[in-house]
């Protein structure tokens, strides 16, 4: 029983590491290429057993256009079979979306969501996937839920502002909502 409790406590620490590392994946795409390359070099020093670091590394590799490397890194993270598998699967789905491998992307995203339907990182990656599929109305719905949360609120608010309008006309009310969302995300 003690061993089981220790394992659960260790697994929960894995989630906290991902929360700490997440910002280094450049989820909003606002870092320079040079900065991201320098950060990536540090992530490459992490052990394969450090699944949280591997997830961030894979996302950063994708941010730098290295989809083959990202796919390999995230597949390694998934093979570790940890509590972070859902996030690793969702991250790999983004790589497949980037590579226009829609069926694989969909399979990974469904598996990730089944494993952790309330995980904010999975939900962020799902919103990103939907936006990549040019389904802006659905992406806005997904992001609206994240904008009121804790971890991804600022990034979700910013993405809500930059997504094209779901409708063909932009009303003053829509503009006001966008401004409000931007203000929520302002540092």
PDB file of N, CA and C in Angstrom, residues 38-145:
ATOM      1  N   UNK A  38      17.937  27.560 -28.767  1.00  0.00           N
ATOM      2  CA  UNK A  38      18.760  27.471 -27.564  1.00  0.00           C
ATOM      3  C   UNK A  38      18.058  26.662 -26.471  1.00  0.00           C
ATOM      4  N   UNK A  39      16.779  26.879 -26.309  1.00  0.00           N
ATOM      5  CA  UNK A  39      16.004  26.118 -25.317  1.00  0.00           C
ATOM      6  C   UNK A  39      15.962  24.643 -25.707  1.00  0.00           C
ATOM      7  N   UNK A  40      15.780  24.369 -26.999  1.00  0.00           N
ATOM      8  CA  UNK A  40      15.724  22.992 -27.472  1.00  0.00           C
ATOM      9  C   UNK A  40      17.003  22.235 -27.135  1.00  0.00           C
ATOM     10  N   UNK A  41      18.126  22.874 -27.287  1.00  0.00           N
ATOM     11  CA  UNK A  41      19.405  22.220 -26.959  1.00  0.00           C
ATOM     12  C   UNK A  41      19.433  21.771 -25.500  1.00  0.00           C
ATOM     13  N   UNK A  42      18.827  22.536 -24.630  1.00  0.00           N
ATOM     14  CA  UNK A  42      18.771  22.154 -23.212  1.00  0.00           C
ATOM     15  C   UNK A  42      17.823  20.980 -23.000  1.00  0.00           C
ATOM     16  N   UNK A  43      16.695  20.976 -23.699  1.00  0.00           N
ATOM     17  CA  UNK A  43      15.737  19.874 -23.548  1.00  0.00           C
ATOM     18  C   UNK A  43      16.320  18.565 -24.051  1.00  0.00           C
ATOM     19  N   UNK A  44      17.154  18.637 -25.043  1.00  0.00           N
ATOM     20  CA  UNK A  44      17.762  17.416 -25.591  1.00  0.00           C
ATOM     21  C   UNK A  44      18.664  16.723 -24.583  1.00  0.00           C
ATOM     22  N   UNK A  45      19.058  17.417 -23.530  1.00  0.00           N
ATOM     23  CA  UNK A  45      19.899  16.825 -22.487  1.00  0.00           C
ATOM     24  C   UNK A  45      19.091  15.988 -21.487  1.00  0.00           C
ATOM     25  N   UNK A  46      17.779  16.122 -21.530  1.00  0.00           N
ATOM     26  CA  UNK A  46      16.910  15.403 -20.587  1.00  0.00           C
ATOM     27  C   UNK A  46      16.880  13.911 -20.900  1.00  0.00           C
ATOM     28  N   UNK A  47      16.649  13.135 -19.895  1.00  0.00           N
ATOM     29  CA  UNK A  47      16.540  11.686 -20.024  1.00  0.00           C
ATOM     30  C   UNK A  47      15.247  11.308 -20.745  1.00  0.00           C
ATOM     31  N   UNK A  48      15.267  10.159 -21.421  1.00  0.00           N
ATOM     32  CA  UNK A  48      14.054   9.658 -22.066  1.00  0.00           C
ATOM     33  C   UNK A  48      12.955   9.370 -21.043  1.00  0.00           C
ATOM     34  N   UNK A  49      13.331   9.124 -19.802  1.00  0.00           N
ATOM     35  CA  UNK A  49      12.342   8.853 -18.758  1.00  0.00           C
ATOM     36  C   UNK A  49      11.654  10.129 -18.278  1.00  0.00           C
ATOM     37  N   UNK A  50      12.193  11.292 -18.611  1.00  0.00           N
ATOM     38  CA  UNK A  50      11.581  12.554 -18.222  1.00  0.00           C
ATOM     39  C   UNK A  50      10.526  12.911 -19.272  1.00  0.00           C
ATOM     40  N   UNK A  51       9.367  12.319 -19.110  1.00  0.00           N
ATOM     41  CA  UNK A  51       8.301  12.433 -20.105  1.00  0.00           C
ATOM     42  C   UNK A  51       7.840  13.880 -20.268  1.00  0.00           C
ATOM     43  N   UNK A  52       7.735  14.620 -19.170  1.00  0.00           N
ATOM     44  CA  UNK A  52       7.317  16.020 -19.263  1.00  0.00           C
ATOM     45  C   UNK A  52       8.294  16.812 -20.132  1.00  0.00           C
ATOM     46  N   UNK A  53       9.582  16.586 -19.925  1.00  0.00           N
ATOM     47  CA  UNK A  53      10.599  17.278 -20.741  1.00  0.00           C
ATOM     48  C   UNK A  53      10.503  16.844 -22.199  1.00  0.00           C
ATOM     49  N   UNK A  54      10.237  15.575 -22.434  1.00  0.00           N
ATOM     50  CA  UNK A  54      10.130  15.077 -23.811  1.00  0.00           C
ATOM     51  C   UNK A  54       8.924  15.660 -24.536  1.00  0.00           C
ATOM     52  N   UNK A  55       7.823  15.850 -23.813  1.00  0.00           N
ATOM     53  CA  UNK A  55       6.644  16.456 -24.429  1.00  0.00           C
ATOM     54  C   UNK A  55       6.963  17.882 -24.863  1.00  0.00           C
ATOM     55  N   UNK A  56       7.579  18.625 -23.972  1.00  0.00           N
ATOM     56  CA  UNK A  56       7.935  20.011 -24.299  1.00  0.00           C
ATOM     57  C   UNK A  56       8.957  20.043 -25.430  1.00  0.00           C
ATOM     58  N   UNK A  57       9.911  19.141 -25.393  1.00  0.00           N
ATOM     59  CA  UNK A  57      10.910  19.066 -26.461  1.00  0.00           C
ATOM     60  C   UNK A  57      10.229  18.799 -27.801  1.00  0.00           C
ATOM     61  N   UNK A  58       9.314  17.843 -27.836  1.00  0.00           N
ATOM     62  CA  UNK A  58       8.613  17.522 -29.076  1.00  0.00           C
ATOM     63  C   UNK A  58       7.817  18.694 -29.615  1.00  0.00           C
ATOM     64  N   UNK A  59       7.134  19.405 -28.726  1.00  0.00           N
ATOM     65  CA  UNK A  59       6.369  20.579 -29.159  1.00  0.00           C
ATOM     66  C   UNK A  59       7.284  21.680 -29.679  1.00  0.00           C
ATOM     67  N   UNK A  60       8.427  21.834 -29.039  1.00  0.00           N
ATOM     68  CA  UNK A  60       9.385  22.848 -29.480  1.00  0.00           C
ATOM     69  C   UNK A  60      10.018  22.457 -30.818  1.00  0.00           C
ATOM     70  N   UNK A  61      10.297  21.174 -30.994  1.00  0.00           N
ATOM     71  CA  UNK A  61      10.818  20.714 -32.291  1.00  0.00           C
ATOM     72  C   UNK A  61       9.811  21.006 -33.394  1.00  0.00           C
ATOM     73  N   UNK A  62       8.543  20.765 -33.101  1.00  0.00           N
ATOM     74  CA  UNK A  62       7.523  21.074 -34.104  1.00  0.00           C
ATOM     75  C   UNK A  62       7.471  22.571 -34.371  1.00  0.00           C
ATOM     76  N   UNK A  63       7.557  23.376 -33.324  1.00  0.00           N
ATOM     77  CA  UNK A  63       7.548  24.836 -33.482  1.00  0.00           C
ATOM     78  C   UNK A  63       8.666  25.271 -34.426  1.00  0.00           C
ATOM     79  N   UNK A  64       9.786  24.538 -34.405  1.00  0.00           N
ATOM     80  CA  UNK A  64      10.939  24.863 -35.261  1.00  0.00           C
ATOM     81  C   UNK A  64      10.865  24.159 -36.618  1.00  0.00           C
ATOM     82  N   UNK A  65       9.736  23.499 -36.900  1.00  0.00           N
ATOM     83  CA  UNK A  65       9.556  22.849 -38.198  1.00  0.00           C
ATOM     84  C   UNK A  65      10.215  21.491 -38.315  1.00  0.00           C
ATOM     85  N   UNK A  66      10.626  20.908 -37.214  1.00  0.00           N
ATOM     86  CA  UNK A  66      11.302  19.609 -37.207  1.00  0.00           C
ATOM     87  C   UNK A  66      10.290  18.508 -36.884  1.00  0.00           C
ATOM     88  N   UNK A  67       9.382  18.254 -37.809  1.00  0.00           N
ATOM     89  CA  UNK A  67       8.296  17.323 -37.517  1.00  0.00           C
ATOM     90  C   UNK A  67       8.773  15.880 -37.341  1.00  0.00           C
ATOM     91  N   UNK A  68       9.781  15.456 -38.085  1.00  0.00           N
ATOM     92  CA  UNK A  68      10.293  14.086 -37.907  1.00  0.00           C
ATOM     93  C   UNK A  68      10.854  13.895 -36.504  1.00  0.00           C
ATOM     94  N   UNK A  69      11.638  14.857 -36.049  1.00  0.00           N
ATOM     95  CA  UNK A  69      12.216  14.789 -34.709  1.00  0.00           C
ATOM     96  C   UNK A  69      11.127  14.849 -33.648  1.00  0.00           C
ATOM     97  N   UNK A  70      10.135  15.716 -33.848  1.00  0.00           N
ATOM     98  CA  UNK A  70       9.032  15.850 -32.897  1.00  0.00           C
ATOM     99  C   UNK A  70       8.259  14.542 -32.783  1.00  0.00           C
ATOM    100  N   UNK A  71       8.015  13.915 -33.918  1.00  0.00           N
ATOM    101  CA  UNK A  71       7.296  12.646 -33.919  1.00  0.00           C
ATOM    102  C   UNK A  71       8.063  11.581 -33.143  1.00  0.00           C
ATOM    103  N   UNK A  72       9.364  11.526 -33.355  1.00  0.00           N
ATOM    104  CA  UNK A  72      10.203  10.556 -32.650  1.00  0.00           C
ATOM    105  C   UNK A  72      10.233  10.845 -31.145  1.00  0.00           C
ATOM    106  N   UNK A  73      10.414  12.089 -30.769  1.00  0.00           N
ATOM    107  CA  UNK A  73      10.481  12.467 -29.357  1.00  0.00           C
ATOM    108  C   UNK A  73       9.167  12.155 -28.639  1.00  0.00           C
ATOM    109  N   UNK A  74       8.058  12.508 -29.259  1.00  0.00           N
ATOM    110  CA  UNK A  74       6.762  12.276 -28.629  1.00  0.00           C
ATOM    111  C   UNK A  74       6.409  10.788 -28.589  1.00  0.00           C
ATOM    112  N   UNK A  75       6.811  10.042 -29.600  1.00  0.00           N
ATOM    113  CA  UNK A  75       6.573   8.591 -29.578  1.00  0.00           C
ATOM    114  C   UNK A  75       7.373   7.939 -28.451  1.00  0.00           C
ATOM    115  N   UNK A  76       8.569   8.436 -28.194  1.00  0.00           N
ATOM    116  CA  UNK A  76       9.381   7.955 -27.069  1.00  0.00           C
ATOM    117  C   UNK A  76       8.660   8.245 -25.755  1.00  0.00           C
ATOM    118  N   UNK A  77       8.109   9.439 -25.628  1.00  0.00           N
ATOM    119  CA  UNK A  77       7.371   9.799 -24.414  1.00  0.00           C
ATOM    120  C   UNK A  77       6.166   8.894 -24.209  1.00  0.00           C
ATOM    121  N   UNK A  78       5.477   8.566 -25.282  1.00  0.00           N
ATOM    122  CA  UNK A  78       4.287   7.710 -25.192  1.00  0.00           C
ATOM    123  C   UNK A  78       4.665   6.295 -24.766  1.00  0.00           C
ATOM    124  N   UNK A  79       5.785   5.802 -25.254  1.00  0.00           N
ATOM    125  CA  UNK A  79       6.239   4.449 -24.892  1.00  0.00           C
ATOM    126  C   UNK A  79       6.520   4.299 -23.398  1.00  0.00           C
ATOM    127  N   UNK A  80       6.792   5.394 -22.709  1.00  0.00           N
ATOM    128  CA  UNK A  80       7.065   5.331 -21.271  1.00  0.00           C
ATOM    129  C   UNK A  80       5.822   4.977 -20.458  1.00  0.00           C
ATOM    130  N   UNK A  81       4.639   5.139 -21.048  1.00  0.00           N
ATOM    131  CA  UNK A  81       3.363   4.802 -20.425  1.00  0.00           C
ATOM    132  C   UNK A  81       3.237   5.375 -19.010  1.00  0.00           C
ATOM    133  N   UNK A  82       3.153   6.691 -18.937  1.00  0.00           N
ATOM    134  CA  UNK A  82       2.998   7.383 -17.663  1.00  0.00           C
ATOM    135  C   UNK A  82       1.644   8.081 -17.617  1.00  0.00           C
ATOM    136  N   UNK A  83       1.429   8.781 -16.545  1.00  0.00           N
ATOM    137  CA  UNK A  83       0.200   9.563 -16.388  1.00  0.00           C
ATOM    138  C   UNK A  83       0.111  10.685 -17.420  1.00  0.00           C
ATOM    139  N   UNK A  84       1.233  11.001 -18.039  1.00  0.00           N
ATOM    140  CA  UNK A  84       1.284  12.065 -19.051  1.00  0.00           C
ATOM    141  C   UNK A  84       1.031  11.557 -20.473  1.00  0.00           C
ATOM    142  N   UNK A  85       0.661  10.303 -20.615  1.00  0.00           N
ATOM    143  CA  UNK A  85       0.413   9.748 -21.952  1.00  0.00           C
ATOM    144  C   UNK A  85      -0.639  10.534 -22.731  1.00  0.00           C
ATOM    145  N   UNK A  86      -1.661  10.993 -22.029  1.00  0.00           N
ATOM    146  CA  UNK A  86      -2.716  11.739 -22.722  1.00  0.00           C
ATOM    147  C   UNK A  86      -2.151  13.004 -23.362  1.00  0.00           C
ATOM    148  N   UNK A  87      -1.318  13.708 -22.630  1.00  0.00           N
ATOM    149  CA  UNK A  87      -0.731  14.949 -23.170  1.00  0.00           C
ATOM    150  C   UNK A  87       0.222  14.618 -24.315  1.00  0.00           C
ATOM    151  N   UNK A  88       1.004  13.561 -24.155  1.00  0.00           N
ATOM    152  CA  UNK A  88       1.936  13.160 -25.219  1.00  0.00           C
ATOM    153  C   UNK A  88       1.172  12.764 -26.483  1.00  0.00           C
ATOM    154  N   UNK A  89       0.073  12.050 -26.322  1.00  0.00           N
ATOM    155  CA  UNK A  89      -0.747  11.677 -27.480  1.00  0.00           C
ATOM    156  C   UNK A  89      -1.348  12.917 -28.155  1.00  0.00           C
ATOM    157  N   UNK A  90      -1.843  13.842 -27.339  1.00  0.00           N
ATOM    158  CA  UNK A  90      -2.421  15.067 -27.902  1.00  0.00           C
ATOM    159  C   UNK A  90      -1.352  15.880 -28.627  1.00  0.00           C
ATOM    160  N   UNK A  91      -0.157  15.924 -28.057  1.00  0.00           N
ATOM    161  CA  UNK A  91       0.941  16.648 -28.711  1.00  0.00           C
ATOM    162  C   UNK A  91       1.313  15.977 -30.029  1.00  0.00           C
ATOM    163  N   UNK A  92       1.350  14.638 -30.020  1.00  0.00           N
ATOM    164  CA  UNK A  92       1.682  13.936 -31.264  1.00  0.00           C
ATOM    165  C   UNK A  92       0.592  14.157 -32.317  1.00  0.00           C
ATOM    166  N   UNK A  93      -0.650  14.323 -31.871  1.00  0.00           N
ATOM    167  CA  UNK A  93      -1.731  14.585 -32.836  1.00  0.00           C
ATOM    168  C   UNK A  93      -1.495  15.903 -33.561  1.00  0.00           C
ATOM    169  N   UNK A  94      -0.898  16.874 -32.859  1.00  0.00           N
ATOM    170  CA  UNK A  94      -0.581  18.160 -33.481  1.00  0.00           C
ATOM    171  C   UNK A  94       0.489  17.969 -34.550  1.00  0.00           C
ATOM    172  N   UNK A  95       1.448  17.110 -34.268  1.00  0.00           N
ATOM    173  CA  UNK A  95       2.496  16.824 -35.261  1.00  0.00           C
ATOM    174  C   UNK A  95       1.867  16.186 -36.493  1.00  0.00           C
ATOM    175  N   UNK A  96       0.984  15.220 -36.270  1.00  0.00           N
ATOM    176  CA  UNK A  96       0.310  14.584 -37.412  1.00  0.00           C
ATOM    177  C   UNK A  96      -0.535  15.589 -38.184  1.00  0.00           C
ATOM    178  N   UNK A  97      -1.198  16.503 -37.482  1.00  0.00           N
ATOM    179  CA  UNK A  97      -1.973  17.546 -38.170  1.00  0.00           C
ATOM    180  C   UNK A  97      -1.057  18.410 -39.026  1.00  0.00           C
ATOM    181  N   UNK A  98       0.069  18.792 -38.467  1.00  0.00           N
ATOM    182  CA  UNK A  98       1.057  19.597 -39.180  1.00  0.00           C
ATOM    183  C   UNK A  98       1.512  18.889 -40.453  1.00  0.00           C
ATOM    184  N   UNK A  99       1.658  17.563 -40.361  1.00  0.00           N
ATOM    185  CA  UNK A  99       2.118  16.764 -41.497  1.00  0.00           C
ATOM    186  C   UNK A  99       0.966  16.377 -42.430  1.00  0.00           C
ATOM    187  N   UNK A 100      -0.237  16.859 -42.119  1.00  0.00           N
ATOM    188  CA  UNK A 100      -1.445  16.570 -42.893  1.00  0.00           C
ATOM    189  C   UNK A 100      -1.791  15.073 -42.886  1.00  0.00           C
ATOM    190  N   UNK A 101      -1.478  14.401 -41.796  1.00  0.00           N
ATOM    191  CA  UNK A 101      -1.850  13.008 -41.597  1.00  0.00           C
ATOM    192  C   UNK A 101      -3.089  12.998 -40.696  1.00  0.00           C
ATOM    193  N   UNK A 102      -4.211  13.349 -41.303  1.00  0.00           N
ATOM    194  CA  UNK A 102      -5.437  13.623 -40.560  1.00  0.00           C
ATOM    195  C   UNK A 102      -5.961  12.421 -39.774  1.00  0.00           C
ATOM    196  N   UNK A 103      -5.902  11.243 -40.337  1.00  0.00           N
ATOM    197  CA  UNK A 103      -6.431  10.078 -39.645  1.00  0.00           C
ATOM    198  C   UNK A 103      -5.618   9.758 -38.390  1.00  0.00           C
ATOM    199  N   UNK A 104      -4.314   9.804 -38.500  1.00  0.00           N
ATOM    200  CA  UNK A 104      -3.457   9.553 -37.331  1.00  0.00           C
ATOM    201  C   UNK A 104      -3.664  10.640 -36.270  1.00  0.00           C
ATOM    202  N   UNK A 105      -3.786  11.873 -36.726  1.00  0.00           N
ATOM    203  CA  UNK A 105      -4.018  12.979 -35.794  1.00  0.00           C
ATOM    204  C   UNK A 105      -5.311  12.755 -35.021  1.00  0.00           C
ATOM    205  N   UNK A 106      -6.335  12.379 -35.735  1.00  0.00           N
ATOM    206  CA  UNK A 106      -7.641  12.151 -35.116  1.00  0.00           C
ATOM    207  C   UNK A 106      -7.579  10.991 -34.120  1.00  0.00           C
ATOM    208  N   UNK A 107      -6.906   9.910 -34.482  1.00  0.00           N
ATOM    209  CA  UNK A 107      -6.788   8.750 -33.588  1.00  0.00           C
ATOM    210  C   UNK A 107      -6.082   9.123 -32.284  1.00  0.00           C
ATOM    211  N   UNK A 108      -4.972   9.824 -32.391  1.00  0.00           N
ATOM    212  CA  UNK A 108      -4.235  10.223 -31.190  1.00  0.00           C
ATOM    213  C   UNK A 108      -5.049  11.187 -30.336  1.00  0.00           C
ATOM    214  N   UNK A 109      -5.739  12.099 -30.961  1.00  0.00           N
ATOM    215  CA  UNK A 109      -6.523  13.077 -30.218  1.00  0.00           C
ATOM    216  C   UNK A 109      -7.688  12.408 -29.484  1.00  0.00           C
ATOM    217  N   UNK A 110      -8.340  11.473 -30.126  1.00  0.00           N
ATOM    218  CA  UNK A 110      -9.431  10.733 -29.484  1.00  0.00           C
ATOM    219  C   UNK A 110      -8.898   9.936 -28.298  1.00  0.00           C
ATOM    220  N   UNK A 111      -7.769   9.264 -28.488  1.00  0.00           N
ATOM    221  CA  UNK A 111      -7.166   8.477 -27.404  1.00  0.00           C
ATOM    222  C   UNK A 111      -6.766   9.382 -26.242  1.00  0.00           C
ATOM    223  N   UNK A 112      -6.194  10.533 -26.538  1.00  0.00           N
ATOM    224  CA  UNK A 112      -5.780  11.472 -25.494  1.00  0.00           C
ATOM    225  C   UNK A 112      -6.982  11.966 -24.704  1.00  0.00           C
ATOM    226  N   UNK A 113      -8.036  12.314 -25.406  1.00  0.00           N
ATOM    227  CA  UNK A 113      -9.225  12.846 -24.753  1.00  0.00           C
ATOM    228  C   UNK A 113      -9.905  11.781 -23.896  1.00  0.00           C
ATOM    229  N   UNK A 114      -9.893  10.544 -24.347  1.00  0.00           N
ATOM    230  CA  UNK A 114     -10.462   9.452 -23.542  1.00  0.00           C
ATOM    231  C   UNK A 114      -9.681   9.246 -22.251  1.00  0.00           C
ATOM    232  N   UNK A 115      -8.364   9.395 -22.328  1.00  0.00           N
ATOM    233  CA  UNK A 115      -7.527   9.218 -21.143  1.00  0.00           C
ATOM    234  C   UNK A 115      -7.673  10.364 -20.143  1.00  0.00           C
ATOM    235  N   UNK A 116      -7.822  11.574 -20.634  1.00  0.00           N
ATOM    236  CA  UNK A 116      -7.838  12.740 -19.742  1.00  0.00           C
ATOM    237  C   UNK A 116      -8.720  13.855 -20.302  1.00  0.00           C
ATOM    238  N   UNK A 117     -10.033  13.690 -20.241  1.00  0.00           N
ATOM    239  CA  UNK A 117     -10.932  14.673 -20.855  1.00  0.00           C
ATOM    240  C   UNK A 117     -10.939  16.044 -20.188  1.00  0.00           C
ATOM    241  N   UNK A 118     -10.377  16.149 -18.991  1.00  0.00           N
ATOM    242  CA  UNK A 118     -10.380  17.436 -18.293  1.00  0.00           C
ATOM    243  C   UNK A 118      -8.985  18.039 -18.153  1.00  0.00           C
ATOM    244  N   UNK A 119      -7.981  17.384 -18.704  1.00  0.00           N
ATOM    245  CA  UNK A 119      -6.616  17.880 -18.608  1.00  0.00           C
ATOM    246  C   UNK A 119      -6.482  19.132 -19.474  1.00  0.00           C
ATOM    247  N   UNK A 120      -6.050  20.235 -18.860  1.00  0.00           N
ATOM    248  CA  UNK A 120      -6.011  21.501 -19.594  1.00  0.00           C
ATOM    249  C   UNK A 120      -5.006  21.483 -20.744  1.00  0.00           C
ATOM    250  N   UNK A 121      -3.928  20.735 -20.610  1.00  0.00           N
ATOM    251  CA  UNK A 121      -2.961  20.655 -21.713  1.00  0.00           C
ATOM    252  C   UNK A 121      -3.547  19.887 -22.890  1.00  0.00           C
ATOM    253  N   UNK A 122      -4.281  18.825 -22.595  1.00  0.00           N
ATOM    254  CA  UNK A 122      -4.960  18.069 -23.659  1.00  0.00           C
ATOM    255  C   UNK A 122      -5.985  18.972 -24.340  1.00  0.00           C
ATOM    256  N   UNK A 123      -6.729  19.731 -23.549  1.00  0.00           N
ATOM    257  CA  UNK A 123      -7.740  20.623 -24.121  1.00  0.00           C
ATOM    258  C   UNK A 123      -7.105  21.734 -24.949  1.00  0.00           C
ATOM    259  N   UNK A 124      -5.964  22.259 -24.490  1.00  0.00           N
ATOM    260  CA  UNK A 124      -5.241  23.284 -25.272  1.00  0.00           C
ATOM    261  C   UNK A 124      -4.804  22.701 -26.611  1.00  0.00           C
ATOM    262  N   UNK A 125      -4.235  21.518 -26.578  1.00  0.00           N
ATOM    263  CA  UNK A 125      -3.761  20.890 -27.814  1.00  0.00           C
ATOM    264  C   UNK A 125      -4.926  20.522 -28.724  1.00  0.00           C
ATOM    265  N   UNK A 126      -6.052  20.135 -28.129  1.00  0.00           N
ATOM    266  CA  UNK A 126      -7.239  19.848 -28.945  1.00  0.00           C
ATOM    267  C   UNK A 126      -7.734  21.125 -29.630  1.00  0.00           C
ATOM    268  N   UNK A 127      -7.741  22.232 -28.910  1.00  0.00           N
ATOM    269  CA  UNK A 127      -8.145  23.509 -29.510  1.00  0.00           C
ATOM    270  C   UNK A 127      -7.187  23.893 -30.635  1.00  0.00           C
ATOM    271  N   UNK A 128      -5.905  23.663 -30.416  1.00  0.00           N
ATOM    272  CA  UNK A 128      -4.904  23.947 -31.446  1.00  0.00           C
ATOM    273  C   UNK A 128      -5.147  23.084 -32.670  1.00  0.00           C
ATOM    274  N   UNK A 129      -5.435  21.812 -32.452  1.00  0.00           N
ATOM    275  CA  UNK A 129      -5.726  20.891 -33.557  1.00  0.00           C
ATOM    276  C   UNK A 129      -6.931  21.380 -34.363  1.00  0.00           C
ATOM    277  N   UNK A 130      -7.987  21.756 -33.667  1.00  0.00           N
ATOM    278  CA  UNK A 130      -9.204  22.225 -34.343  1.00  0.00           C
ATOM    279  C   UNK A 130      -8.907  23.484 -35.153  1.00  0.00           C
ATOM    280  N   UNK A 131      -8.119  24.383 -34.592  1.00  0.00           N
ATOM    281  CA  UNK A 131      -7.758  25.599 -35.328  1.00  0.00           C
ATOM    282  C   UNK A 131      -6.938  25.254 -36.567  1.00  0.00           C
ATOM    283  N   UNK A 132      -6.046  24.263 -36.449  1.00  0.00           N
ATOM    284  CA  UNK A 132      -5.234  23.852 -37.602  1.00  0.00           C
ATOM    285  C   UNK A 132      -6.100  23.262 -38.709  1.00  0.00           C
ATOM    286  N   UNK A 133      -7.271  22.737 -38.336  1.00  0.00           N
ATOM    287  CA  UNK A 133      -8.187  22.175 -39.321  1.00  0.00           C
ATOM    288  C   UNK A 133      -9.104  23.251 -39.907  1.00  0.00           C
ATOM    289  N   UNK A 134      -8.839  24.507 -39.580  1.00  0.00           N
ATOM    290  CA  UNK A 134      -9.568  25.678 -40.060  1.00  0.00           C
ATOM    291  C   UNK A 134     -11.044  25.639 -39.637  1.00  0.00           C
ATOM    292  N   UNK A 135     -11.306  25.051 -38.480  1.00  0.00           N
ATOM    293  CA  UNK A 135     -12.642  25.060 -37.895  1.00  0.00           C
ATOM    294  C   UNK A 135     -12.624  26.093 -36.775  1.00  0.00           C
ATOM    295  N   UNK A 136     -12.646  27.359 -37.178  1.00  0.00           N
ATOM    296  CA  UNK A 136     -12.453  28.438 -36.225  1.00  0.00           C
ATOM    297  C   UNK A 136     -13.588  28.547 -35.216  1.00  0.00           C
ATOM    298  N   UNK A 137     -14.812  28.260 -35.621  1.00  0.00           N
ATOM    299  CA  UNK A 137     -15.935  28.342 -34.684  1.00  0.00           C
ATOM    300  C   UNK A 137     -15.742  27.337 -33.551  1.00  0.00           C
ATOM    301  N   UNK A 138     -15.379  26.108 -33.882  1.00  0.00           N
ATOM    302  CA  UNK A 138     -15.138  25.091 -32.849  1.00  0.00           C
ATOM    303  C   UNK A 138     -13.916  25.433 -32.013  1.00  0.00           C
ATOM    304  N   UNK A 139     -12.886  25.959 -32.647  1.00  0.00           N
ATOM    305  CA  UNK A 139     -11.679  26.350 -31.914  1.00  0.00           C
ATOM    306  C   UNK A 139     -12.014  27.433 -30.895  1.00  0.00           C
ATOM    307  N   UNK A 140     -12.848  28.394 -31.296  1.00  0.00           N
ATOM    308  CA  UNK A 140     -13.237  29.445 -30.366  1.00  0.00           C
ATOM    309  C   UNK A 140     -14.009  28.881 -29.180  1.00  0.00           C
ATOM    310  N   UNK A 141     -14.871  27.910 -29.435  1.00  0.00           N
ATOM    311  CA  UNK A 141     -15.601  27.267 -28.330  1.00  0.00           C
ATOM    312  C   UNK A 141     -14.643  26.580 -27.369  1.00  0.00           C
ATOM    313  N   UNK A 142     -13.678  25.843 -27.928  1.00  0.00           N
ATOM    314  CA  UNK A 142     -12.692  25.141 -27.105  1.00  0.00           C
ATOM    315  C   UNK A 142     -11.871  26.137 -26.294  1.00  0.00           C
ATOM    316  N   UNK A 143     -11.422  27.201 -26.933  1.00  0.00           N
ATOM    317  CA  UNK A 143     -10.572  28.188 -26.275  1.00  0.00           C
ATOM    318  C   UNK A 143     -11.320  28.995 -25.222  1.00  0.00           C
ATOM    319  N   UNK A 144     -12.599  29.226 -25.441  1.00  0.00           N
ATOM    320  CA  UNK A 144     -13.390  30.000 -24.478  1.00  0.00           C
ATOM    321  C   UNK A 144     -13.394  29.318 -23.116  1.00  0.00           C
ATOM    322  N   UNK A 145     -13.438  27.996 -23.104  1.00  0.00           N
ATOM    323  CA  UNK A 145     -13.403  27.255 -21.840  1.00  0.00           C
ATOM    324  C   UNK A 145     -12.042  27.383 -21.166  1.00  0.00           C
TER     325      UNK A 145
END
